[in-house]
Each structure stands twice: as structure tokens, then as C-alpha cells.
mmCIF file of C-alpha atoms and ligand atoms in Angstrom:
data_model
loop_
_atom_site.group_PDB
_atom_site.id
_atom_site.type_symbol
_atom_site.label_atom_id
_atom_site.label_comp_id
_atom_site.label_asym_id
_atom_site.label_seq_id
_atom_site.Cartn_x
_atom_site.Cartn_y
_atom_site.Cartn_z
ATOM 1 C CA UNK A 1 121.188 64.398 108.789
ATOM 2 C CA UNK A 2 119.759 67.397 106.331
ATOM 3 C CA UNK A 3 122.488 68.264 103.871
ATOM 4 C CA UNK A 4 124.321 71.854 103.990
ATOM 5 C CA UNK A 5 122.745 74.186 101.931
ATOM 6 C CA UNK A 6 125.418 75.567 98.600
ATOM 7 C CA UNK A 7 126.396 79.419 98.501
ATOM 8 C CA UNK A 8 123.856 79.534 95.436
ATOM 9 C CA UNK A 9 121.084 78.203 98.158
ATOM 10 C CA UNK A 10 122.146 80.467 100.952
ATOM 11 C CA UNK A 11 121.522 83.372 99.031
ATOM 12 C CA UNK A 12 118.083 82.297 97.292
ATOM 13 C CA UNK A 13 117.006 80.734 100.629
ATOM 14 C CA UNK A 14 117.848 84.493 102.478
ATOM 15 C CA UNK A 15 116.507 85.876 99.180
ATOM 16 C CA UNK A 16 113.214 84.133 99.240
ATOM 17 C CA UNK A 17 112.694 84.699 103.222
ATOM 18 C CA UNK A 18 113.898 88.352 103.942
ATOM 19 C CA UNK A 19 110.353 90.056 103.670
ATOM 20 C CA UNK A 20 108.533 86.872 105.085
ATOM 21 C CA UNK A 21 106.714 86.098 108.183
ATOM 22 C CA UNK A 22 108.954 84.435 110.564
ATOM 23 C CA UNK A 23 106.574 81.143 110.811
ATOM 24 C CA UNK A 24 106.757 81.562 106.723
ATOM 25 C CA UNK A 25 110.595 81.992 106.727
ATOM 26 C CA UNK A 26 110.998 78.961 109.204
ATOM 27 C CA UNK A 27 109.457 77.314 106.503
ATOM 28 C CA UNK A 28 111.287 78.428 103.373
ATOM 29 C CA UNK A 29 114.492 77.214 105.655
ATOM 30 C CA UNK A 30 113.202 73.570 106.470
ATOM 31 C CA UNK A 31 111.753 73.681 102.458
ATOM 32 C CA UNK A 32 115.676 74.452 101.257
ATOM 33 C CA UNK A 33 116.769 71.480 103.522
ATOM 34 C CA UNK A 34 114.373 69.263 102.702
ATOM 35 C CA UNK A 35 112.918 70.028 98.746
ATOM 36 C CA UNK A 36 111.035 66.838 98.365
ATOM 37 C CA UNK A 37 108.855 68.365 101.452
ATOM 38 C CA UNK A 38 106.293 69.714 100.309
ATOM 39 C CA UNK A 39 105.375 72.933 102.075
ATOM 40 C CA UNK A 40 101.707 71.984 103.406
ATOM 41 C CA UNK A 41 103.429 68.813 104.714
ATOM 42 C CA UNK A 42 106.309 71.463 106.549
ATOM 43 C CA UNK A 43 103.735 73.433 107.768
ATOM 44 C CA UNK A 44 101.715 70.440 109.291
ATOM 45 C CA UNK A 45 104.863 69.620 111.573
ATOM 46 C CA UNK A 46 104.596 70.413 115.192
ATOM 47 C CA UNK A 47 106.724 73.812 116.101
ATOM 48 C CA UNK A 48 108.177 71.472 118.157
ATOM 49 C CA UNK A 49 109.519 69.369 115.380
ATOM 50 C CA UNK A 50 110.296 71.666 113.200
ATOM 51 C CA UNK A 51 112.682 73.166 115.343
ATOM 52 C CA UNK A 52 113.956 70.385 116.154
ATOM 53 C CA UNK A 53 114.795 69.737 112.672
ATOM 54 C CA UNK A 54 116.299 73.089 111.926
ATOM 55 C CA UNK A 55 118.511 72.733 114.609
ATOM 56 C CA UNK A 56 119.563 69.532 112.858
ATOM 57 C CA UNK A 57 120.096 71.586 109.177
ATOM 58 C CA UNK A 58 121.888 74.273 111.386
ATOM 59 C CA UNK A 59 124.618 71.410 112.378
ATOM 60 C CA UNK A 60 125.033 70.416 109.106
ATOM 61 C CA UNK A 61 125.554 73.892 107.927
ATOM 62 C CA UNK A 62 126.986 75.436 110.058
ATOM 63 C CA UNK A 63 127.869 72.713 113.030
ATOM 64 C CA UNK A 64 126.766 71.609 116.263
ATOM 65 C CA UNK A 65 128.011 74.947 118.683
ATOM 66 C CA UNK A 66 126.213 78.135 119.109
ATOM 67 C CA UNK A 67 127.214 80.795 120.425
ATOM 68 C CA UNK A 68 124.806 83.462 121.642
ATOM 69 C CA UNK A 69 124.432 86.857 123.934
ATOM 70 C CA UNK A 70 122.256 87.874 126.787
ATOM 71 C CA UNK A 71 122.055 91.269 128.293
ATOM 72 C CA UNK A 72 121.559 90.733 132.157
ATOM 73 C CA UNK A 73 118.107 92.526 133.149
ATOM 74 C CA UNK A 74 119.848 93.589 136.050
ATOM 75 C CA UNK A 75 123.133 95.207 135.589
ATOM 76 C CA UNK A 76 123.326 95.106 131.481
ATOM 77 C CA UNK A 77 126.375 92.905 131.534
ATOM 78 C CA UNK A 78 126.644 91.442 128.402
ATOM 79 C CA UNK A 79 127.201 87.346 128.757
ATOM 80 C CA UNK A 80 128.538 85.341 125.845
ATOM 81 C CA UNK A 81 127.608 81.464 125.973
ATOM 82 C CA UNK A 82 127.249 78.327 123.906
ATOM 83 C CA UNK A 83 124.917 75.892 123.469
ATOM 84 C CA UNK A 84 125.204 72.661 121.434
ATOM 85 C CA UNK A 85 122.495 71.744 119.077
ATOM 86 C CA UNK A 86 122.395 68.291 120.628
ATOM 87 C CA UNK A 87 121.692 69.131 123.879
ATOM 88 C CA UNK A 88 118.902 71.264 122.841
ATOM 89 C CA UNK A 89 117.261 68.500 120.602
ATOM 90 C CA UNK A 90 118.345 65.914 123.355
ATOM 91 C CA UNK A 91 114.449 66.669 125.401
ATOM 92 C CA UNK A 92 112.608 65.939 122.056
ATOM 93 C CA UNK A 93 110.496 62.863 122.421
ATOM 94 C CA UNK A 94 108.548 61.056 119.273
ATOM 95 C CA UNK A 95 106.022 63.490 118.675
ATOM 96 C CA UNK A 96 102.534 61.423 118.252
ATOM 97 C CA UNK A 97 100.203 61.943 120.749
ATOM 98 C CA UNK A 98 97.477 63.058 121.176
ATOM 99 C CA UNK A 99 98.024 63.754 124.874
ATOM 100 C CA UNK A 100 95.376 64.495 127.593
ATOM 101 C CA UNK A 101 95.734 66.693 131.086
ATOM 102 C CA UNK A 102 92.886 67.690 133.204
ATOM 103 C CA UNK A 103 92.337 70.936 135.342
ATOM 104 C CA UNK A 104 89.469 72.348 137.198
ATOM 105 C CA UNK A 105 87.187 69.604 136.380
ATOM 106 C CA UNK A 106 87.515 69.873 132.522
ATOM 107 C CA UNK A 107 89.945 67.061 130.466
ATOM 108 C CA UNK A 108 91.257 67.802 127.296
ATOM 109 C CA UNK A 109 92.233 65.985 124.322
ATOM 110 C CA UNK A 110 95.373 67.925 122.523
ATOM 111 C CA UNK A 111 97.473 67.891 119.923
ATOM 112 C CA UNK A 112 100.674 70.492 119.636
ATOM 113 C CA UNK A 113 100.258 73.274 117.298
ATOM 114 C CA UNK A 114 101.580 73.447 114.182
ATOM 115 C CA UNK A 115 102.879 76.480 111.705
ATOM 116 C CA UNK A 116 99.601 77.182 110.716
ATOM 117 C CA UNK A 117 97.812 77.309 114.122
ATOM 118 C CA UNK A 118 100.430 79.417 115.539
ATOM 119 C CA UNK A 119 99.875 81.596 112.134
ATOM 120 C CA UNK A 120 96.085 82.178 113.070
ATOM 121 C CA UNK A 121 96.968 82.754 116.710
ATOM 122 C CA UNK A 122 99.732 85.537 115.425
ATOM 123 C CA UNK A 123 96.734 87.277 113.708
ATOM 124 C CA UNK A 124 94.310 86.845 116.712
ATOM 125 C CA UNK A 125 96.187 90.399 118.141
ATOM 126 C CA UNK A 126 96.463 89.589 121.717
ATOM 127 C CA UNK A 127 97.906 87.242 123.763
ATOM 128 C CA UNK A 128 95.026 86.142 125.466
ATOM 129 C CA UNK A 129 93.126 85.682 122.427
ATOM 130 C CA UNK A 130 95.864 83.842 121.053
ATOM 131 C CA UNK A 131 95.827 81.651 123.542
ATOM 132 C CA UNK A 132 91.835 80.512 122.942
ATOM 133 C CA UNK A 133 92.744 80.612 119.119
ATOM 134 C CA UNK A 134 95.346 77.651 120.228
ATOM 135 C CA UNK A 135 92.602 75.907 122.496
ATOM 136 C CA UNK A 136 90.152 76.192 120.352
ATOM 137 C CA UNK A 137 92.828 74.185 117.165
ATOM 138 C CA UNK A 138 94.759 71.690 119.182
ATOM 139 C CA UNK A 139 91.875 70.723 121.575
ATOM 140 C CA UNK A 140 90.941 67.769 120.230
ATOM 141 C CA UNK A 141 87.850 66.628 122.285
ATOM 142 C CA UNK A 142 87.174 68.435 126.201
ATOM 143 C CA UNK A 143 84.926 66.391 128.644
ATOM 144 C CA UNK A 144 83.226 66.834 132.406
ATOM 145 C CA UNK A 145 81.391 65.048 134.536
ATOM 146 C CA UNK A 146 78.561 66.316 132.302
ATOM 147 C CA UNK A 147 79.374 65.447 129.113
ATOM 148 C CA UNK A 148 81.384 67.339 126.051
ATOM 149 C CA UNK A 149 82.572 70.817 126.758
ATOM 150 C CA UNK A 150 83.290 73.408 124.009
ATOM 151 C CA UNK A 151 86.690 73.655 122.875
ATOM 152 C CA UNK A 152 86.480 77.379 121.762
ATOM 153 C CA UNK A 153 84.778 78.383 125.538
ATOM 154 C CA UNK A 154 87.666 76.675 127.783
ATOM 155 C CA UNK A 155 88.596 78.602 131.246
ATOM 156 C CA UNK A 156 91.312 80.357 131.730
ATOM 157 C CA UNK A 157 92.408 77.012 134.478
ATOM 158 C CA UNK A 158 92.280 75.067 131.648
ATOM 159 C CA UNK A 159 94.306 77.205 128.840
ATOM 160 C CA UNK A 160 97.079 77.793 131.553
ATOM 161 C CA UNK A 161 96.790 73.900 131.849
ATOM 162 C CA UNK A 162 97.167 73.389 128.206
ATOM 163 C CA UNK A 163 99.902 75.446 127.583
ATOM 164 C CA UNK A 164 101.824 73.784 130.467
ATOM 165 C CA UNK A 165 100.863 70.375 129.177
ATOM 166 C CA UNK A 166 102.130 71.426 125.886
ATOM 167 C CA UNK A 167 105.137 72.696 126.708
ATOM 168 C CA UNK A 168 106.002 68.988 128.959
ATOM 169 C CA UNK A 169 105.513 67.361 125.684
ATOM 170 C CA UNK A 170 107.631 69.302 123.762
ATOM 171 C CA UNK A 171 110.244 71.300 126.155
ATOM 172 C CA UNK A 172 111.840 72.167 123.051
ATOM 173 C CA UNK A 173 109.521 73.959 121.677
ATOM 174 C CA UNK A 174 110.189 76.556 123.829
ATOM 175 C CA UNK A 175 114.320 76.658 125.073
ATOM 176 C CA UNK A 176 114.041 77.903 128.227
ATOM 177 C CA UNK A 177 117.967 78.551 129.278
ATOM 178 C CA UNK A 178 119.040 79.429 132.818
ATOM 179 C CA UNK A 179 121.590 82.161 132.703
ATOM 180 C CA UNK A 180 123.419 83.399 135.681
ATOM 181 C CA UNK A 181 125.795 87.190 135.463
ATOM 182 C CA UNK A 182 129.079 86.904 136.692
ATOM 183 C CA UNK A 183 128.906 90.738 136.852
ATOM 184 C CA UNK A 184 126.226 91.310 139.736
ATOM 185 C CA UNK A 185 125.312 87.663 140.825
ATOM 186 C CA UNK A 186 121.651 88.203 138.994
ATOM 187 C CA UNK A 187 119.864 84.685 137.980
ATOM 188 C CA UNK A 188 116.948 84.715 135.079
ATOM 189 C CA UNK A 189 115.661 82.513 132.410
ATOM 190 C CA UNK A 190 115.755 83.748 128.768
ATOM 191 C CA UNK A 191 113.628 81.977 125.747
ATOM 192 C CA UNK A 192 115.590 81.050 122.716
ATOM 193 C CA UNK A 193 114.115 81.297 119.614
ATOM 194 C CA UNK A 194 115.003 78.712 117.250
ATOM 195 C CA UNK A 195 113.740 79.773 114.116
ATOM 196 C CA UNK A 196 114.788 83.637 114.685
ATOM 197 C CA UNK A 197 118.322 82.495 115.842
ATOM 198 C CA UNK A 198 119.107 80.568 112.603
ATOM 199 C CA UNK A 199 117.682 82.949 110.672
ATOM 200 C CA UNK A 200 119.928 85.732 111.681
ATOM 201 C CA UNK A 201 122.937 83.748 111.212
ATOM 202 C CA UNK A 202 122.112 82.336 107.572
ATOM 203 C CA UNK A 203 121.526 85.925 107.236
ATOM 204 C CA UNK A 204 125.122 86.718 108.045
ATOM 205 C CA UNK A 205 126.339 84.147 106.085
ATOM 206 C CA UNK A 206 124.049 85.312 102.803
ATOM 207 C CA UNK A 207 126.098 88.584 103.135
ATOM 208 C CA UNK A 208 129.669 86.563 103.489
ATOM 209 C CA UNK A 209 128.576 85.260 100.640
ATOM 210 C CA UNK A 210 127.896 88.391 98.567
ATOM 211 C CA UNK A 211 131.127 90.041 99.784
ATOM 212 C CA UNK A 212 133.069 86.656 98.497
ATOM 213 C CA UNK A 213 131.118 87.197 94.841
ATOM 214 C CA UNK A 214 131.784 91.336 95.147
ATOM 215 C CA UNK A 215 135.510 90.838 95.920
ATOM 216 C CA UNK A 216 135.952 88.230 92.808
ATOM 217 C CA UNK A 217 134.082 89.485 90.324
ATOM 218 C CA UNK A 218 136.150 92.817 90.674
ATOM 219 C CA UNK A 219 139.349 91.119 90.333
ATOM 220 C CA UNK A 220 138.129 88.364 87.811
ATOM 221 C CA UNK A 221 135.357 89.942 85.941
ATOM 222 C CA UNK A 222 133.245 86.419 86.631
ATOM 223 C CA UNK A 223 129.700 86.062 87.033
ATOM 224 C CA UNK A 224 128.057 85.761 90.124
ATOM 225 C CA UNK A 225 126.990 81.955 88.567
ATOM 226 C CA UNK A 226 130.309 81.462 87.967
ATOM 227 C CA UNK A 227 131.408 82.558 90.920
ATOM 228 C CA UNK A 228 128.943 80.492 92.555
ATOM 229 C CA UNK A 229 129.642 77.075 91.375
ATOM 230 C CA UNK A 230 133.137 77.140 92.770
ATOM 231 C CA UNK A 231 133.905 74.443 95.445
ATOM 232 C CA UNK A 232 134.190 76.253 98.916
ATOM 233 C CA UNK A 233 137.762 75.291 98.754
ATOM 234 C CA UNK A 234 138.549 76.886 95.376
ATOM 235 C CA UNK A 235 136.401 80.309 96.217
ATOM 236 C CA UNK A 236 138.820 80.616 99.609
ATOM 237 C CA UNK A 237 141.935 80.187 97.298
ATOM 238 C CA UNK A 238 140.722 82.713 94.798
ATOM 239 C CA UNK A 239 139.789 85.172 97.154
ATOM 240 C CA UNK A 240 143.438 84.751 99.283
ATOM 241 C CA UNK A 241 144.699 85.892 95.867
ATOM 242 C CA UNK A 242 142.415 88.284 94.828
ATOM 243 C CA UNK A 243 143.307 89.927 98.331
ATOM 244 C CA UNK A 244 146.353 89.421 98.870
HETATM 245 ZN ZN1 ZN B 301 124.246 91.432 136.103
#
């Protein structure tokens, strides 16, 4: 189990990723939980794992329940529901491979992507050539009946094949949930984004914390340091009185 991060982390972790990339501020999250890491090693970790990983860090901070909101496509109900971090890492098998899956004639050798393939497919400005970008990195070796076939020059069959492939090996990569409206009876899958989710809600918590330090300093005249190296237990007394 990670450990929780301290107030003084929060804030230097939320400082240090606000004007980041989101596959860079995935990082700087995983980095705060784990410092010996280092970040080359983080960002050699399969999305999958890494998620799977900062769902574990988001239990220890912050415990296993989240709660989250859809809009229904349909009728724009608004649906509250939970999830438990276990459930969600509950799919995730050892990820070794590599793995191999075949489709219109052409096998492929893969590997998942990692933070920095998913970087250069980011940059690649389209979806499609994102896609080849990820071929072209986590195709390992791709084979006919003739011989070798060029990793970079795979058909569409056999992108759509790898991204399926992908996706069996590591179903969390991607959190597909299955949400059904009360309101109109609609049905529809919606993707949840690890990284973005936790993000947001460390976020939140960065600005607890700077209210907390705001509302004591005012009434103590301490330090934001000071302030900082309270126990939880002792800022939560403080503040009681400071507000009360
Ligand atoms: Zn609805």
C-alpha cells in the first residue's frame, strides 16, 4: 500500500502538476507516492499499471469509495454513483507479456504502451495517426505468410485488432462503466479517466488545505510551515477554535 501523501505534499504535489500535461501530472502523482521511483522508471510503466497504482495511492489518501457524476446523453439527468477502487483494480492481471493477436493475415508481437508512447501519440494530432504512432511503438515484431511486415505500415484490420487486444490485456486501462438513468430508462457506457479523476480531487483537497492555513494564520499569526507540520488531528482542533 503507497502511503498518504502530508498537507505539505498535497500542496507541492498540486503545485508542481497544475500547468502540466496530464500524462506529466499522472506522473508527478505516482513520483509523490513513490519518491524512490525514479521518473524514467514511472514513465516506463504500462498506463495500465500506473493507474492501477494510483488508484491504490488514492485509497490510501483518500480511501477505497468514489463517488462520481454522469450526465445522461439522453435526457441530462444528472446520476450520482460510486465505485470502489478495488473493484476497478480487481481486472488487472500481472502485466508482462509480450502478447500476440492476429487479424487479416498479419500477427503481431505487442507490448502495452507506456507514458511516453501515449506522449508521442498525444502530439501525433489525430486520432488516426495516433493510433499508427501506437502500432508503430508497442508492435514488437509483425509476421505473414511472407515473412516480416512493417510495424509503422500496419492496416487499419490490424490497428483495430491491436487496440482490442490491448485493451483484453489491460481492461483497466480503460474503465469502461455501464450506467443506466433512472430518469428516462436510457443505457450507455462512459470511460473513466483515472488519472484526470484523481487529479481533480487532490485538487480539491490542495484548496481545503489552503483554506485550513488561511483561516489559522489569521487567527494565530503562524506560518504556513508551521501551520503545516501540525498532525491532522491538531489542525481540526485549532481550526474548531479558530471558528468557533
Ligand atoms: Zn435519461
Amino acid at each position: 500500500m503507497p502511503r498518504a501523501l502530508s498537507a505539505g505534499e498535497v500542496l507541492r504535489v498540486w503545485e508542481a502538476g497544475a500547468d502540466q500535461h496530464p500524462l506529466d501530472r499522472a506522473l508527478t502523482l505516482l513520483s509523490a507516492a513513490e519518491p524512490r521511483a525514479a521518473r524514467a522508471e514511472l514513465a516506463a510503466l504500462s498506463v495500465a499499471e500506473r493507474d492501477a497504482r494510483l488508484l491504490r495511492m488514492r485509497a490510501a489518501m483518500l480511501g477505497p469509495t468514489l463517488s462520481a457524476f454522469a450526465a445522461c446523453p439522453r435526457c441530462g439527468e444528472r446520476l450520482e454513483f460510486t465505485l470502489r477502487t478495488d473493484e476497478l483494480t480487481a481486472g488487472s492481471r500481472a502485466a508482462d507479456g509480450p502478447w500476440e493477436t492476429a487479424a487479416g493475415g498479419v500477427s503481431l508481437r505487442f507490448r502495452l504502451p507506456d507514458s511516453r508512447d501515449l506522449a508521442a501519440a498525444a502530439r501525433s494530432g489525430s486520432v488516426d495517426a495516433a493510433r499508427r504512432v501506437l502500432g508503430a511503438r508497442c508492435v514488437l515484431a509483425a509476421w505473414n505468410d511472407a515473412g516480416p511486415v512493417d510495424a509503422g505500415a500496419l492496416s487499419e484490420d490490424a490497428l483495430t485488432a491491436l487496440a482490442a487486444a490491448m485493451g483484453e490485456v489491460a481492461p483497466e486501462a480503460e474503465v469502461s462503466l455501464s450506467l443506466g438513468c433512472p430518469a428516462c430508462g436510457g443505457a450507455w457506457e462512459s470511460l473513466l479517466d483515472v488519472a484526470d479523476f484523481f487529479w481533480t480531487e487532490l485538487s480539491a483537497r490542495a484548496r481545503r488545505v489552503m483554506q485550513d492555513v488561511h483561516v489559522l494564520a489569521r487567527a494565530y499569526h503562524w506560518s504556513e510551515a508551521e501551520i503545516l507540520a501540525l498532525s491532522p488531528g491538531r489542525r481540526r482542533a485549532y481550526l474548531e477554535m479558530a471558528e468557533g
